[in-house]
Short mmCIF file of C-alpha atoms and ligand atoms in Angstrom, two decimals:
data_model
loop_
_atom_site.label_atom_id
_atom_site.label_comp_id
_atom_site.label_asym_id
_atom_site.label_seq_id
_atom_site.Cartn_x
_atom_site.Cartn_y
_atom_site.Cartn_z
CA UNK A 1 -19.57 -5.44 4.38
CA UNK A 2 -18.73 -8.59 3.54
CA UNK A 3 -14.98 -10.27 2.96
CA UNK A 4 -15.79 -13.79 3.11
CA UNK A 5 -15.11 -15.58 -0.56
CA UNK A 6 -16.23 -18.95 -1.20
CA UNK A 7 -13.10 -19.42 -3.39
CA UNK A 8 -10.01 -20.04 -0.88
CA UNK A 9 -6.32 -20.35 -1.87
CA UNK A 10 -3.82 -21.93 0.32
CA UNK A 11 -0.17 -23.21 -0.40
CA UNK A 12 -0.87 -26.73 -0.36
CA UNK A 13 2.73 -26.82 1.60
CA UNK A 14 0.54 -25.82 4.51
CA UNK A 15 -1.64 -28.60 5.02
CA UNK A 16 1.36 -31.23 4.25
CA UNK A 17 1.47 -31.31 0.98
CA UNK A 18 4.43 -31.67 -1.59
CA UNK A 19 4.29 -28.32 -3.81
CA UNK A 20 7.37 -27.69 -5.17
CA UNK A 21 6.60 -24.34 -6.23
CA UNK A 22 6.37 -21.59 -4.28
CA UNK A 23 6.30 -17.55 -4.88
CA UNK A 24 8.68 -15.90 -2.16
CA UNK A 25 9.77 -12.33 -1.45
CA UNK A 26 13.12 -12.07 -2.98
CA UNK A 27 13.97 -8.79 -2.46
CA UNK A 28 12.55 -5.86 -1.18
CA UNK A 29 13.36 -1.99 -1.44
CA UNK A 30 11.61 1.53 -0.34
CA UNK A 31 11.92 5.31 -0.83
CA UNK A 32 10.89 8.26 0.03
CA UNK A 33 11.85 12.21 -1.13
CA UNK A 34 14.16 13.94 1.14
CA UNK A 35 11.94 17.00 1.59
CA UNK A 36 9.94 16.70 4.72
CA UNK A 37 6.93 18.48 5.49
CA UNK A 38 5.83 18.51 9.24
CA UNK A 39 2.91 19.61 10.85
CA UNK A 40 3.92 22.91 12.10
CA UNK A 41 4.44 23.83 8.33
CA UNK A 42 1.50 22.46 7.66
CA UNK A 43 -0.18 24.98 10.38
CA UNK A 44 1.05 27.79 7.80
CA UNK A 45 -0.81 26.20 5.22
CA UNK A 46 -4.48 25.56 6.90
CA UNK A 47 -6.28 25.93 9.67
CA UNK A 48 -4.89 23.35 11.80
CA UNK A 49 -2.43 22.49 14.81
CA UNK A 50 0.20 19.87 15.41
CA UNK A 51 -2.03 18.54 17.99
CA UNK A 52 -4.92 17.80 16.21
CA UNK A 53 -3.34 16.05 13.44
CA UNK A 54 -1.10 14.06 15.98
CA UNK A 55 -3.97 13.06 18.45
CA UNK A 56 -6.67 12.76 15.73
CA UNK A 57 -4.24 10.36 13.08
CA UNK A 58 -0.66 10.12 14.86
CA UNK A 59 1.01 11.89 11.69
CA UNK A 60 3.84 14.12 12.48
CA UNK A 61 5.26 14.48 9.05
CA UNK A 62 5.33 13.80 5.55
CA UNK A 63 7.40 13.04 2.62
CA UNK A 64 6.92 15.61 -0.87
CA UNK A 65 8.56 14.74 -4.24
CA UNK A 66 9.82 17.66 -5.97
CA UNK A 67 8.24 19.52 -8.91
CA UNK A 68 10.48 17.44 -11.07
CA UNK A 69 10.10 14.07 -9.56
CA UNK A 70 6.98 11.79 -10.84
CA UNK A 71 5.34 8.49 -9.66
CA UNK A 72 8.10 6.33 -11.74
CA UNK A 73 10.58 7.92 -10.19
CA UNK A 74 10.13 7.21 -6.61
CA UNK A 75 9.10 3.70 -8.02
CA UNK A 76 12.80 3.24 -10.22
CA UNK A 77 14.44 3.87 -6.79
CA UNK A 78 12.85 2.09 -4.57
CA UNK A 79 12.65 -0.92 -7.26
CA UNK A 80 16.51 -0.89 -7.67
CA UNK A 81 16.69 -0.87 -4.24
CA UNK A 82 14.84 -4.50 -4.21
CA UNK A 83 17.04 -5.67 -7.02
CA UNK A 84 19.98 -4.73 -5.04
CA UNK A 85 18.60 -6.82 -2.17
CA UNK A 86 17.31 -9.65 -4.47
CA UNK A 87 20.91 -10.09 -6.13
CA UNK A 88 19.18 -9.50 -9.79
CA UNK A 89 19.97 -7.11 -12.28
CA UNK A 90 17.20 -5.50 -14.72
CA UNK A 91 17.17 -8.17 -17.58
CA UNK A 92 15.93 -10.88 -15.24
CA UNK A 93 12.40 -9.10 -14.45
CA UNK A 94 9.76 -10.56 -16.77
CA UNK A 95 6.94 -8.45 -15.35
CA UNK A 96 6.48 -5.52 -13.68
CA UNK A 97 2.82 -4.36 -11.65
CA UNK A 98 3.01 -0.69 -10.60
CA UNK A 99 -0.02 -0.06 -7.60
CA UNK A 100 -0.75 3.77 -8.00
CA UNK A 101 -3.89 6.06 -8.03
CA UNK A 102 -1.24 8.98 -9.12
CA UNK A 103 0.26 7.70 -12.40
CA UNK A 104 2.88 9.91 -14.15
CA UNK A 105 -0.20 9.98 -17.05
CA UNK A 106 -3.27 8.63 -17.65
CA UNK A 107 -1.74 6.77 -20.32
CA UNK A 108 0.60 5.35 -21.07
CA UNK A 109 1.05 3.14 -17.58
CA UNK A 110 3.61 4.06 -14.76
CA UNK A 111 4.61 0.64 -14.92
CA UNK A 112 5.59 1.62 -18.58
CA UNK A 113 7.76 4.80 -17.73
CA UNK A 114 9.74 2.84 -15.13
CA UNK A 115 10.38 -0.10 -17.30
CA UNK A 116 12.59 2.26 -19.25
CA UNK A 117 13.95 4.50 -16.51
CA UNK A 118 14.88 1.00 -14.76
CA UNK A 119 15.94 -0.56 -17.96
CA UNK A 120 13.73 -3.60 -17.64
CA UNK A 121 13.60 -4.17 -21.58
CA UNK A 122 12.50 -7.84 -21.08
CA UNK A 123 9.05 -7.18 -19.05
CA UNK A 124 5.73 -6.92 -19.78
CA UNK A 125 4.40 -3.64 -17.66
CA UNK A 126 1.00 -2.60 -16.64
CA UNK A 127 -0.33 -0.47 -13.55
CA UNK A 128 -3.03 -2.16 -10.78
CA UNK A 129 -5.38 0.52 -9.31
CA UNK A 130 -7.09 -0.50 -5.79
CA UNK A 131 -5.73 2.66 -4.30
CA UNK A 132 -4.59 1.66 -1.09
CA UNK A 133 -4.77 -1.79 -1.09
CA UNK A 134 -3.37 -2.04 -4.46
CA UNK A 135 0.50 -3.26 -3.25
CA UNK A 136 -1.56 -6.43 -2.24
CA UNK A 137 -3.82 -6.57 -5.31
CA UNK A 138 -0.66 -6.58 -7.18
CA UNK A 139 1.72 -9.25 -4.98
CA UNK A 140 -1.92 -11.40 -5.83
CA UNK A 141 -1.29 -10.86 -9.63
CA UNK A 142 2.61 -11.34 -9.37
CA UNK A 143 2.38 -14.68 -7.34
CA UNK A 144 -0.41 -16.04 -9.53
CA UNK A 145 2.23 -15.31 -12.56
CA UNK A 146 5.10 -17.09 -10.58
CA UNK A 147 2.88 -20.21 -9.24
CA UNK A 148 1.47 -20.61 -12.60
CA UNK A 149 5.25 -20.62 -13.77
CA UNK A 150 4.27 -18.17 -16.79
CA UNK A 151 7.10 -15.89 -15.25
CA UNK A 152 9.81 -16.47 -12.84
CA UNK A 153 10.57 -12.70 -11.76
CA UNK A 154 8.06 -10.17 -10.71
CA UNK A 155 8.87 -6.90 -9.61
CA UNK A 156 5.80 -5.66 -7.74
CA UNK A 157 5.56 -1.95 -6.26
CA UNK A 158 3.50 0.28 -4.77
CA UNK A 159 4.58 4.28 -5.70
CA UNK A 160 2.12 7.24 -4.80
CA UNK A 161 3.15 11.22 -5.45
CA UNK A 162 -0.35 12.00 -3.84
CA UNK A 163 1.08 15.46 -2.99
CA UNK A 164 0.13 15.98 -7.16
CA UNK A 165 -4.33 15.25 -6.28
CA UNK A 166 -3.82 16.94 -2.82
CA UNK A 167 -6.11 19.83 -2.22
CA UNK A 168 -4.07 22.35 0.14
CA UNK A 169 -7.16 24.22 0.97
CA UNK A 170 -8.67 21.11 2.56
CA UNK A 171 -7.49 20.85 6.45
CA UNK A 172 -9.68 17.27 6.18
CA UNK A 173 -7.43 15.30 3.79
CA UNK A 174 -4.03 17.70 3.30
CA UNK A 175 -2.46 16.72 6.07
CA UNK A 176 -2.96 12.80 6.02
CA UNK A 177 -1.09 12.19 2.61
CA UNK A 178 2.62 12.04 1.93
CA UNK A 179 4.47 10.27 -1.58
CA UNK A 180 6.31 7.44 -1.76
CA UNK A 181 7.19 4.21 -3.21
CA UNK A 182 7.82 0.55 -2.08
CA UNK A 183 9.03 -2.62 -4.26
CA UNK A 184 8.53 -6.75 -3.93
CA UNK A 185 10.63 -9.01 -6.05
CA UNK A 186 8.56 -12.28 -6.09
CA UNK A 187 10.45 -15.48 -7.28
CA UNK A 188 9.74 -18.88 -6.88
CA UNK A 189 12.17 -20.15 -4.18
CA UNK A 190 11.67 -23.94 -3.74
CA UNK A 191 13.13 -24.01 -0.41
CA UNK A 192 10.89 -21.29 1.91
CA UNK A 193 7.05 -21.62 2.01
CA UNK A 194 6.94 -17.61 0.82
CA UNK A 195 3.63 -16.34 0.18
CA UNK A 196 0.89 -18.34 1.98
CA UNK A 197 -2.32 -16.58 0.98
CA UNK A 198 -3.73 -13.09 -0.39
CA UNK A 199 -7.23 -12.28 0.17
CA UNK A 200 -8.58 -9.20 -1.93
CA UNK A 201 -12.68 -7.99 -1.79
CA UNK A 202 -14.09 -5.10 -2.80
CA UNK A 203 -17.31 -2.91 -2.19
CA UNK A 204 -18.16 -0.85 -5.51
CA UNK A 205 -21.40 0.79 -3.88
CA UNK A 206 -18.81 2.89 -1.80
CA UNK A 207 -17.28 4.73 -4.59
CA UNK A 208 -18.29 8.23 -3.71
CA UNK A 209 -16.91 8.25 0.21
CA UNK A 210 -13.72 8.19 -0.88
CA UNK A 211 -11.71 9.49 -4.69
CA UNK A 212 -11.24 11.88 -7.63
CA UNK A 213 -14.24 12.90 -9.11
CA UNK A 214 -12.59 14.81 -11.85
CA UNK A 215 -10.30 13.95 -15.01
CA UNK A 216 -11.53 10.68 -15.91
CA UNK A 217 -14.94 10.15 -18.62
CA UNK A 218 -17.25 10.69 -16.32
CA UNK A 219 -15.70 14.28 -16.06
CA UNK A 220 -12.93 15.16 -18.17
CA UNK A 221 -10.87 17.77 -17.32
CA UNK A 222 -12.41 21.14 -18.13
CA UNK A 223 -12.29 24.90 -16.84
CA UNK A 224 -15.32 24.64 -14.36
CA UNK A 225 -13.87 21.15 -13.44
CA UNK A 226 -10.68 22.79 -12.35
CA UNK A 227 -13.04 25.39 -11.15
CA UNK A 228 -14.81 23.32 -8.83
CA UNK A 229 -11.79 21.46 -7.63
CA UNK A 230 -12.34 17.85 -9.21
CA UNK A 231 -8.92 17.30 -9.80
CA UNK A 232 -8.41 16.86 -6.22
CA UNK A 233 -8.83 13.74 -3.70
CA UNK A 234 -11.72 13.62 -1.47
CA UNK A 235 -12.77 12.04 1.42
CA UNK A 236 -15.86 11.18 3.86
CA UNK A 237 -13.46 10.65 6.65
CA UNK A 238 -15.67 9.70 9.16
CA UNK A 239 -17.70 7.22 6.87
CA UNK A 240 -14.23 5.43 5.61
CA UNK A 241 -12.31 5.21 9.15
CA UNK A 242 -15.52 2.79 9.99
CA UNK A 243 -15.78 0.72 7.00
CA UNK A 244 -11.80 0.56 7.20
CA UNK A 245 -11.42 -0.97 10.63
CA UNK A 246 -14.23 -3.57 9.68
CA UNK A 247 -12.77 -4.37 6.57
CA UNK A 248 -9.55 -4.69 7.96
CA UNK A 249 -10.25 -6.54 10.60
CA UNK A 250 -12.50 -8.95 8.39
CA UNK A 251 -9.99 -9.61 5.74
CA UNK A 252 -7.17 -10.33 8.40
CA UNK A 253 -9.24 -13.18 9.50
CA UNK A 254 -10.05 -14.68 6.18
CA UNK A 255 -6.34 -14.59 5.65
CA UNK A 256 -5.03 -16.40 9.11
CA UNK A 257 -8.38 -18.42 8.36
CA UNK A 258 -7.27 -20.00 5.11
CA UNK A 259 -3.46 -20.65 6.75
CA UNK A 260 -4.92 -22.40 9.71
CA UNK A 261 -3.12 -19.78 11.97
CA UNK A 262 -3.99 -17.87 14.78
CA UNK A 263 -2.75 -14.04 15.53
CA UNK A 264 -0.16 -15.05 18.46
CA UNK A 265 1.50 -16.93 15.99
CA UNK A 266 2.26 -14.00 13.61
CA UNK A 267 5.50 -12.10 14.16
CA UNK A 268 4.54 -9.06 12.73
CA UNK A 269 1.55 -7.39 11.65
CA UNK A 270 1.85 -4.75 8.94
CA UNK A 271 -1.44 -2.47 8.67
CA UNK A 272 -2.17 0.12 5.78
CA UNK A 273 -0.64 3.12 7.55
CA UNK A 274 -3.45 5.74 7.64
CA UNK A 275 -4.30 6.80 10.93
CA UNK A 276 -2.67 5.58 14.07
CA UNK A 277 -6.49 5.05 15.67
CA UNK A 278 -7.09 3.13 13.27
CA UNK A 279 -4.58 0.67 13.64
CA UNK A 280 -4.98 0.67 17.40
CA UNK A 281 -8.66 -0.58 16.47
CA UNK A 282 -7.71 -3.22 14.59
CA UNK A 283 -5.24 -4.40 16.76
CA UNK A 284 -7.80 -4.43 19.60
CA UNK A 285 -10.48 -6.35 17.60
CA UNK A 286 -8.07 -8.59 16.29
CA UNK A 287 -6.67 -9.51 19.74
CA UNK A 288 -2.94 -8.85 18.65
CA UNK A 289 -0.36 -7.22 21.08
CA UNK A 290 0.67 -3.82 20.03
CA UNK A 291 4.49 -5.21 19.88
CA UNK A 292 3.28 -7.20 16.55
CA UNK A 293 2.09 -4.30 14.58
CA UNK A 294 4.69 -2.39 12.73
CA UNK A 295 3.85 1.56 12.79
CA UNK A 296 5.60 4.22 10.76
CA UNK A 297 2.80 6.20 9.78
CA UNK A 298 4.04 9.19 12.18
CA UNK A 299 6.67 9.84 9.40
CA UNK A 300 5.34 9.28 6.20
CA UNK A 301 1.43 9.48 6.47
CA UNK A 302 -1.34 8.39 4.42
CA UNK A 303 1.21 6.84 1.19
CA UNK A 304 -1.77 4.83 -0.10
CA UNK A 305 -0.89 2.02 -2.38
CA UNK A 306 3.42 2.27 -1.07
CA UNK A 307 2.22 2.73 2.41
CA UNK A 308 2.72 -1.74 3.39
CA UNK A 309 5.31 -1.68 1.06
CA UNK A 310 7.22 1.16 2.71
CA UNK A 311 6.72 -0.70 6.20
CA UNK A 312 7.83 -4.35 5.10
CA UNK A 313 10.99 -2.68 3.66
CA UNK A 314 11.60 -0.96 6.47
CA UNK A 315 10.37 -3.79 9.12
CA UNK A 316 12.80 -6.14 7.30
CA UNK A 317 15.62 -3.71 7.56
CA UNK A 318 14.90 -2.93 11.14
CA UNK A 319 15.26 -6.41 11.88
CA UNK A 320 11.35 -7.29 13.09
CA UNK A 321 11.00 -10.06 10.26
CA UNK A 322 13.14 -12.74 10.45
CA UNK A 323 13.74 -16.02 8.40
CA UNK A 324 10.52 -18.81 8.83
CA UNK A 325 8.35 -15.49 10.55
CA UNK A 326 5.11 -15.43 9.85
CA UNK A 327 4.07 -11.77 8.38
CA UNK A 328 0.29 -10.81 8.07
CA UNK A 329 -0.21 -8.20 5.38
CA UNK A 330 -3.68 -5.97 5.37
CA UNK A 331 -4.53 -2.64 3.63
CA UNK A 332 -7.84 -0.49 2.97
CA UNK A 333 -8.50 1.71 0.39
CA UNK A 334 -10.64 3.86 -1.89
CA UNK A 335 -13.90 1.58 -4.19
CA UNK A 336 -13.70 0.68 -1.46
CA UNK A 337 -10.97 -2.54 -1.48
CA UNK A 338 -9.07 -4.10 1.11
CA UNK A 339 -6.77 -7.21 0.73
CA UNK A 340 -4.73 -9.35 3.35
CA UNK A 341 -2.05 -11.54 3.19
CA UNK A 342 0.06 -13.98 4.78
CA UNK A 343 4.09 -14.72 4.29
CA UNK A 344 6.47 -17.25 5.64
CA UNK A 345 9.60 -15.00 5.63
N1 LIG B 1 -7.13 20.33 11.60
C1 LIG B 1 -8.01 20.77 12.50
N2 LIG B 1 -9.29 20.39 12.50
C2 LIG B 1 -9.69 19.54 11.54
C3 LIG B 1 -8.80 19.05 10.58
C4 LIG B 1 -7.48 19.48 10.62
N3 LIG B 1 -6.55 19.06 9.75
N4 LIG B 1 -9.48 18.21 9.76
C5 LIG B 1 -10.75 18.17 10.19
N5 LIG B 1 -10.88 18.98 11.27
C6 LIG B 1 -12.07 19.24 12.04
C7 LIG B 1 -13.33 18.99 11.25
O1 LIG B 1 -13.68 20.11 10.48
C8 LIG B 1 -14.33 18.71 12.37
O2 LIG B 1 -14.76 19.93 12.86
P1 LIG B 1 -16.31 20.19 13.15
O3 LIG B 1 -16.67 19.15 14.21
O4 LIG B 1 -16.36 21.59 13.63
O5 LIG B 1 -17.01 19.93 11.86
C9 LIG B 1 -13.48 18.06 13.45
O6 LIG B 1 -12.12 18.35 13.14
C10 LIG B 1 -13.66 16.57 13.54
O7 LIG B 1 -13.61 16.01 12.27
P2 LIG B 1 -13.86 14.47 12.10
O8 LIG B 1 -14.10 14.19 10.66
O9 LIG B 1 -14.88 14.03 13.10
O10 LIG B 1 -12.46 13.86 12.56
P3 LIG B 1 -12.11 12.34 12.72
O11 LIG B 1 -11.88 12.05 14.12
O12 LIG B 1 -13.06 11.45 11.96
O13 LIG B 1 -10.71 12.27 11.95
C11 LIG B 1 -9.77 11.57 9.84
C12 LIG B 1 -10.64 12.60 10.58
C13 LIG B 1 -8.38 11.70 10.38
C14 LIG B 1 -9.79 11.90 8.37
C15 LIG B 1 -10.31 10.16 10.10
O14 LIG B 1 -11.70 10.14 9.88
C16 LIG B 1 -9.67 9.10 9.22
O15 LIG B 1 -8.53 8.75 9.38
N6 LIG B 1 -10.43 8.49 8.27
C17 LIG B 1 -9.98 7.33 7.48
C18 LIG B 1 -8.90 7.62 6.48
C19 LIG B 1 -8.57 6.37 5.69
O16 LIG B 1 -8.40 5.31 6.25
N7 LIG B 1 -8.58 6.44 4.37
C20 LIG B 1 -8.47 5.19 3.60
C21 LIG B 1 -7.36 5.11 2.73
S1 LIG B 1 -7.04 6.55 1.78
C22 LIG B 1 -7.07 6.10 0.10
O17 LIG B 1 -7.60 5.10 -0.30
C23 LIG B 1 -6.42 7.04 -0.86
#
């Protein structure tokens, strides 16, 4: 698989240069729903055991919105939670990019439903799908909005309520997944270097290892479809944990690559949170000490496109990123897609 891209950005700060301009991370914000599900529950459920899901991913529990509580939701708190941080109230956003492969609806976008719940009234709104590695897709978009100085405020988050497309009779993928939501507010912020470089590939021959074959037009929701179980999220497990340590690994280089950095330099490393042997892998092949990598899959799983998001918020608060760090972002996810990037704190 291939991650390499002939087209390169870098902040032209890097290599000495006199950009005024630059799209930093203003703010930042995270939640998850109270109700926690752990693996012992989860032996209720299905045929499995605490131990296997701990020694086989490193999950020990989960977060589950309530009945009541949609995609948007998780997203309006955690995004009020990175206003709150930014200093900025509502009318200042000018655009808002929602990562989810669980919308509240098909249509009209979750981006849409949280502009109001937020009261956002200013911003343009539309949703980014790259499933897991859509958080990154969408701090791409955002900072290409800020550099390009068509906006000045971007709220960017990734949200998931996978516990909606989870099938509980399937031991291989019910227990990875949890819901949650994690927000960005990217400004430009003359004085910090901010975001240094996003990488994003993809690999659209992959599409059937990993996704939900039913309720879009290739097969619209029907009674055998519901029948058959479409409506649920599946996964080649074995097949994506390879391709997703590659990828990962690959993309993590392209991104220290175009910064002219190597991984000792990097204060902290911030991998999709998926399974805890995967992360170890990466962390091997990239030659990083485990003390870089920020982990906190073993309490929220698989959150797909809020799982980095979840972690920055909660590596900032935890005091692992400080001012002038350098942070290296990189995710995996279902197309397949995978993105890195790099931030000056
Ligand atoms: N409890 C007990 N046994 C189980 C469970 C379970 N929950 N799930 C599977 N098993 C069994 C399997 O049936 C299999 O049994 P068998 O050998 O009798 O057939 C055995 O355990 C081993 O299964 P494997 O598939 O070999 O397990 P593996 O070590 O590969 O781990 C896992 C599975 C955790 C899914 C791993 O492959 C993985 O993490 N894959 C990548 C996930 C990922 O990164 N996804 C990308 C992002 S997700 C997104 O984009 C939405």
């Amino acid at each position: 698989m291939k991650t390499e891209k002939s087209q390169t950005f870098v902040n032209p700060r890097i290599l000495g240069g006199n950009a005024t301009r630059t799209c930093s991370i203003a703010g930042v914000g995270s939640y998850v729903p109270d109700r926690v599900l752990s693996n012992i529950e989860l032996e209720k459920i299905v045929d499995t055991s605490d131990t296997w899901i701990t020694t086989r991913t490193g999950i020990k529990e989960r977060r589950m919105a309530g009945p009541e509580q949609y995609t948007s939701d998780l997203a309006a708190e955690a995004a009020r939670r990175a206003m709150a941080h930014a200093g900025i109230t509502p009318d200042q956003i000018d655009l808002i990019i929602v990562a989810t492969i669980t919308p509240d609806t098909p249509f009209p976008s979750t981006a849409c439903w949280l502009q109001h719940k937020i009261g956002a009234h200013r911003a343009a709104a539309f949703d980014v799908e790259a499933a897991c590695s859509g958080f990154l897709y969408g701090l791409e978009i955002g900072q290409q909005f800020v550099m390009t100085q068509t906006y000045n405020t971007v709220l960017v988050i990734g949200a998931e309520k996978l516990s909606s497309i989870i099938d509980w009779k399937d031991r291989n993928t019910c227990v990875l997944f949890g819901d949650g939501a994690g927000a960005v507010i990217l400004r430009n912020r003359p004085q910090s270097h901010g975001l240094l470089t996003v990488c994003m590939g993809a690999d659209g021959s992959k599409t059937g290892l990993l996704g939900m074959p039913g309720g879009g037009s290739r097969c619209p929701a029907s009674h055998e479809s519901v029948d058959e179980r479409l409506h649920f999220l599946r996964m080649d497990g074995k097949e994506t944990f390879k391709h997703a340590v590659t990828a990962m690994c690959n993309a993590a280089r392209e991104a220290l690559h175009r910064c002219h950095i190597e991984i000792g330099q990097v204060a902290c490393i911030i991998p999709h949170q998926a399974n805890r042997r995967i992360i170890d892998a990466v962390t091997e092949r990239l030659h990083a000490r485990a003390d870089q990598v920020f982990v906190n899959l073993e309490k929220y799983g698989n959150t797909s496109a809020a799982s980095v998001a979840i972690a920055l918020d909660e590596a900032v608060r935890a005091g692992r990123i400080h001012r002038g760090d350098l942070v290296l972002m990189v995710a995996f996810g279902a197309g397949f897609t995978w993105a890195s990037a790099v931030i000056e704190w």
